[in-house]
Amino acid sequence: KQEVTQIPAALSVPEGENLVLNCSFTDSAIYNLQWFRQDPGKGLTSLLLIQSSQREQTSGRLNASLDKSSGRSTLYIAASQPGDSATYLCAGGPVGIKAAGNKLTFGGGTRVLVKP
Amino acid sequence: DVKVTQSSRYLVKRTGEKVFLECVQDMDHENMFWYRQDPGLGLRLIYFSYDVKMKEKGDIPEGYSVSREKKERFSLILESASTNQTSMYLCASSLSPAEQETQYFGPGTRLLVL
């Protein structure tokens, strides 16, 4: 069974510092990887999706990499701001046929606090 | 703009009641999902559907059922609510069943079962 782990569970950095968030998964064979942001009491907002054939994706200050051989993904947030404070979740899913249903397995999340 | 809506943000029900949670998406997505989120346990998939009238069990389907009569609507049903079903429920949708697509989430329904 696929397992997705995010360490650390919480992270606090001063404003302006770069953030590095880690995600590891046990089954690297067929994975796509998504990163989400969740604000307290709210739903999830998709940040980046890395297809299984890709190694990284970038959007603004965000960059996510995927290394299937080592079973790892990393989310980098450059020049962090207080508005980046949130919980960040990674989730992996199989490439697949209809029956796979695009099921995602989520990590437990990393709660980030960016201090002004 | 992508939009997934859920019928209630907060809900309080009594043990034994039948509970309906509704989710609607306006993006013509084929896939729809129901998750629950609990502290320390993360998000867990309850049920998903990749087509109208099609449903598949997720990781924790016990005590739940679902209905998808129309493409845009996916309902989660708690046949007889219990206190251990107190949780945050999140609905999501994605475009295609064949490839991994971004999942879009609704705002969530926080359910309290007394």
mmCIF file with all atom_site columns, C-alpha atoms in Angstrom, chain A residues 1 32-34 36 38 41-46 48-49 51 89 92-108, chain B residues 9 30-31 33 35 37 42-43 45 48 50-51 56-59 88 90 94 96-108 110:
data_model
loop_
_atom_site.group_PDB
_atom_site.id
_atom_site.type_symbol
_atom_site.label_atom_id
_atom_site.label_alt_id
_atom_site.label_comp_id
_atom_site.label_asym_id
_atom_site.label_entity_id
_atom_site.label_seq_id
_atom_site.pdbx_PDB_ins_code
_atom_site.Cartn_x
_atom_site.Cartn_y
_atom_site.Cartn_z
_atom_site.occupancy
_atom_site.B_iso_or_equiv
_atom_site.pdbx_formal_charge
_atom_site.auth_seq_id
_atom_site.auth_comp_id
_atom_site.auth_asym_id
_atom_site.auth_atom_id
_atom_site.pdbx_PDB_model_num
ATOM 1  C CA . LYS A 1 1   ? 0.000   0.000  0.000   1.00 0.00 ? 1   LYS A CA 1
ATOM 2  C CA . ASN A 1 32  ? 2.217   11.717 -10.360 1.00 0.00 ? 32  ASN A CA 1
ATOM 3  C CA . LEU A 1 33  ? 2.637   14.157 -7.538  1.00 0.00 ? 33  LEU A CA 1
ATOM 4  C CA . GLN A 1 34  ? 0.518   17.114 -6.499  1.00 0.00 ? 34  GLN A CA 1
ATOM 5  C CA . PHE A 1 36  ? -1.733  21.587 -2.239  1.00 0.00 ? 36  PHE A CA 1
ATOM 6  C CA . GLN A 1 38  ? -4.737  24.490 2.931   1.00 0.00 ? 38  GLN A CA 1
ATOM 7  C CA . GLY A 1 41  ? -10.759 25.608 8.230   1.00 0.00 ? 41  GLY A CA 1
ATOM 8  C CA . LYS A 1 42  ? -10.742 25.750 4.454   1.00 0.00 ? 42  LYS A CA 1
ATOM 9  C CA . GLY A 1 43  ? -10.534 23.362 1.519   1.00 0.00 ? 43  GLY A CA 1
ATOM 10 C CA . LEU A 1 44  ? -7.401  22.564 -0.452  1.00 0.00 ? 44  LEU A CA 1
ATOM 11 C CA . THR A 1 45  ? -6.007  24.691 -3.240  1.00 0.00 ? 45  THR A CA 1
ATOM 12 C CA . SER A 1 46  ? -3.917  22.992 -5.902  1.00 0.00 ? 46  SER A CA 1
ATOM 13 C CA . LEU A 1 48  ? 1.467   22.302 -8.695  1.00 0.00 ? 48  LEU A CA 1
ATOM 14 C CA . LEU A 1 49  ? 1.001   18.970 -10.450 1.00 0.00 ? 49  LEU A CA 1
ATOM 15 C CA . GLN A 1 51  ? 3.213   14.352 -14.170 1.00 0.00 ? 51  GLN A CA 1
ATOM 16 C CA . LEU A 1 89  ? 0.122   18.793 1.572   1.00 0.00 ? 89  LEU A CA 1
ATOM 17 C CA . GLY A 1 92  ? 0.548   10.989 -5.076  1.00 0.00 ? 92  GLY A CA 1
ATOM 18 C CA . GLY A 1 93  ? -1.607  9.174  -7.545  1.00 0.00 ? 93  GLY A CA 1
ATOM 19 C CA . PRO A 1 94  ? -1.295  6.488  -10.153 1.00 0.00 ? 94  PRO A CA 1
ATOM 20 C CA . VAL A 1 95  ? -1.112  7.103  -13.869 1.00 0.00 ? 95  VAL A CA 1
ATOM 21 C CA . GLY A 1 96  ? -3.820  5.098  -15.146 1.00 0.00 ? 96  GLY A CA 1
ATOM 22 C CA . ILE A 1 97  ? -6.741  3.451  -16.535 1.00 0.00 ? 97  ILE A CA 1
ATOM 23 C CA . LYS A 1 98  ? -10.259 4.434  -15.762 1.00 0.00 ? 98  LYS A CA 1
ATOM 24 C CA . ALA A 1 99  ? -10.625 1.984  -12.927 1.00 0.00 ? 99  ALA A CA 1
ATOM 25 C CA . ALA A 1 100 ? -7.771  3.602  -11.060 1.00 0.00 ? 100 ALA A CA 1
ATOM 26 C CA . GLY A 1 101 ? -9.997  6.608  -10.603 1.00 0.00 ? 101 GLY A CA 1
ATOM 27 C CA . ASN A 1 102 ? -7.112  9.019  -10.074 1.00 0.00 ? 102 ASN A CA 1
ATOM 28 C CA . LYS A 1 103 ? -7.009  8.132  -6.410  1.00 0.00 ? 103 LYS A CA 1
ATOM 29 C CA . LEU A 1 104 ? -4.662  10.274 -4.403  1.00 0.00 ? 104 LEU A CA 1
ATOM 30 C CA . THR A 1 105 ? -2.778  9.252  -1.285  1.00 0.00 ? 105 THR A CA 1
ATOM 31 C CA . PHE A 1 106 ? -2.064  12.259 0.910   1.00 0.00 ? 106 PHE A CA 1
ATOM 32 C CA . GLY A 1 107 ? 0.791   13.040 3.222   1.00 0.00 ? 107 GLY A CA 1
ATOM 33 C CA . GLY A 1 108 ? 0.043   14.407 6.674   1.00 0.00 ? 108 GLY A CA 1
ATOM 34 C CA . ARG B 2 9   ? -20.058 24.726 5.822   1.00 0.00 ? 9   ARG B CA 1
ATOM 35 C CA . GLU B 2 30  ? -15.905 13.224 -14.844 1.00 0.00 ? 30  GLU B CA 1
ATOM 36 C CA . ASN B 2 31  ? -14.246 12.348 -11.537 1.00 0.00 ? 31  ASN B CA 1
ATOM 37 C CA . PHE B 2 33  ? -14.321 12.348 -4.708  1.00 0.00 ? 33  PHE B CA 1
ATOM 38 C CA . TYR B 2 35  ? -12.616 12.658 1.641   1.00 0.00 ? 35  TYR B CA 1
ATOM 39 C CA . GLN B 2 37  ? -9.915  14.966 7.204   1.00 0.00 ? 37  GLN B CA 1
ATOM 40 C CA . GLY B 2 42  ? -4.785  13.401 7.330   1.00 0.00 ? 42  GLY B CA 1
ATOM 41 C CA . LEU B 2 43  ? -7.098  13.115 4.339   1.00 0.00 ? 43  LEU B CA 1
ATOM 42 C CA . LEU B 2 45  ? -10.663 8.781  0.631   1.00 0.00 ? 45  LEU B CA 1
ATOM 43 C CA . PHE B 2 48  ? -15.085 8.260  -5.619  1.00 0.00 ? 48  PHE B CA 1
ATOM 44 C CA . TYR B 2 50  ? -15.545 8.400  -12.428 1.00 0.00 ? 50  TYR B CA 1
ATOM 45 C CA . ASP B 2 51  ? -18.864 8.574  -14.239 1.00 0.00 ? 51  ASP B CA 1
ATOM 46 C CA . GLU B 2 56  ? -15.900 2.977  -6.203  1.00 0.00 ? 56  GLU B CA 1
ATOM 47 C CA . LYS B 2 57  ? -14.983 2.448  -2.572  1.00 0.00 ? 57  LYS B CA 1
ATOM 48 C CA . GLY B 2 58  ? -12.051 4.353  -1.244  1.00 0.00 ? 58  GLY B CA 1
ATOM 49 C CA . ASP B 2 59  ? -10.010 3.515  1.817   1.00 0.00 ? 59  ASP B CA 1
ATOM 50 C CA . MET B 2 88  ? -14.265 17.690 8.166   1.00 0.00 ? 88  MET B CA 1
ATOM 51 C CA . LEU B 2 90  ? -14.053 17.535 1.627   1.00 0.00 ? 90  LEU B CA 1
ATOM 52 C CA . SER B 2 94  ? -11.007 16.290 -11.603 1.00 0.00 ? 94  SER B CA 1
ATOM 53 C CA . SER B 2 96  ? -10.507 12.949 -16.755 1.00 0.00 ? 96  SER B CA 1
ATOM 54 C CA . PRO B 2 97  ? -10.356 9.378  -15.497 1.00 0.00 ? 97  PRO B CA 1
ATOM 55 C CA . ALA B 2 98  ? -7.568  8.413  -17.856 1.00 0.00 ? 98  ALA B CA 1
ATOM 56 C CA . GLU B 2 99  ? -4.795  10.716 -16.743 1.00 0.00 ? 99  GLU B CA 1
ATOM 57 C CA . GLN B 2 100 ? -3.838  12.258 -13.470 1.00 0.00 ? 100 GLN B CA 1
ATOM 58 C CA . GLU B 2 101 ? -5.422  15.656 -13.372 1.00 0.00 ? 101 GLU B CA 1
ATOM 59 C CA . THR B 2 102 ? -5.436  18.375 -10.801 1.00 0.00 ? 102 THR B CA 1
ATOM 60 C CA . GLN B 2 103 ? -8.089  17.808 -8.176  1.00 0.00 ? 103 GLN B CA 1
ATOM 61 C CA . TYR B 2 104 ? -10.175 20.827 -7.256  1.00 0.00 ? 104 TYR B CA 1
ATOM 62 C CA . PHE B 2 105 ? -11.561 20.931 -3.762  1.00 0.00 ? 105 PHE B CA 1
ATOM 63 C CA . GLY B 2 106 ? -14.646 22.446 -2.235  1.00 0.00 ? 106 GLY B CA 1
ATOM 64 C CA . PRO B 2 107 ? -14.506 24.528 0.965   1.00 0.00 ? 107 PRO B CA 1
ATOM 65 C CA . GLY B 2 108 ? -15.388 21.582 3.196   1.00 0.00 ? 108 GLY B CA 1
ATOM 66 C CA . ARG B 2 110 ? -17.469 20.456 9.230   1.00 0.00 ? 110 ARG B CA 1
#
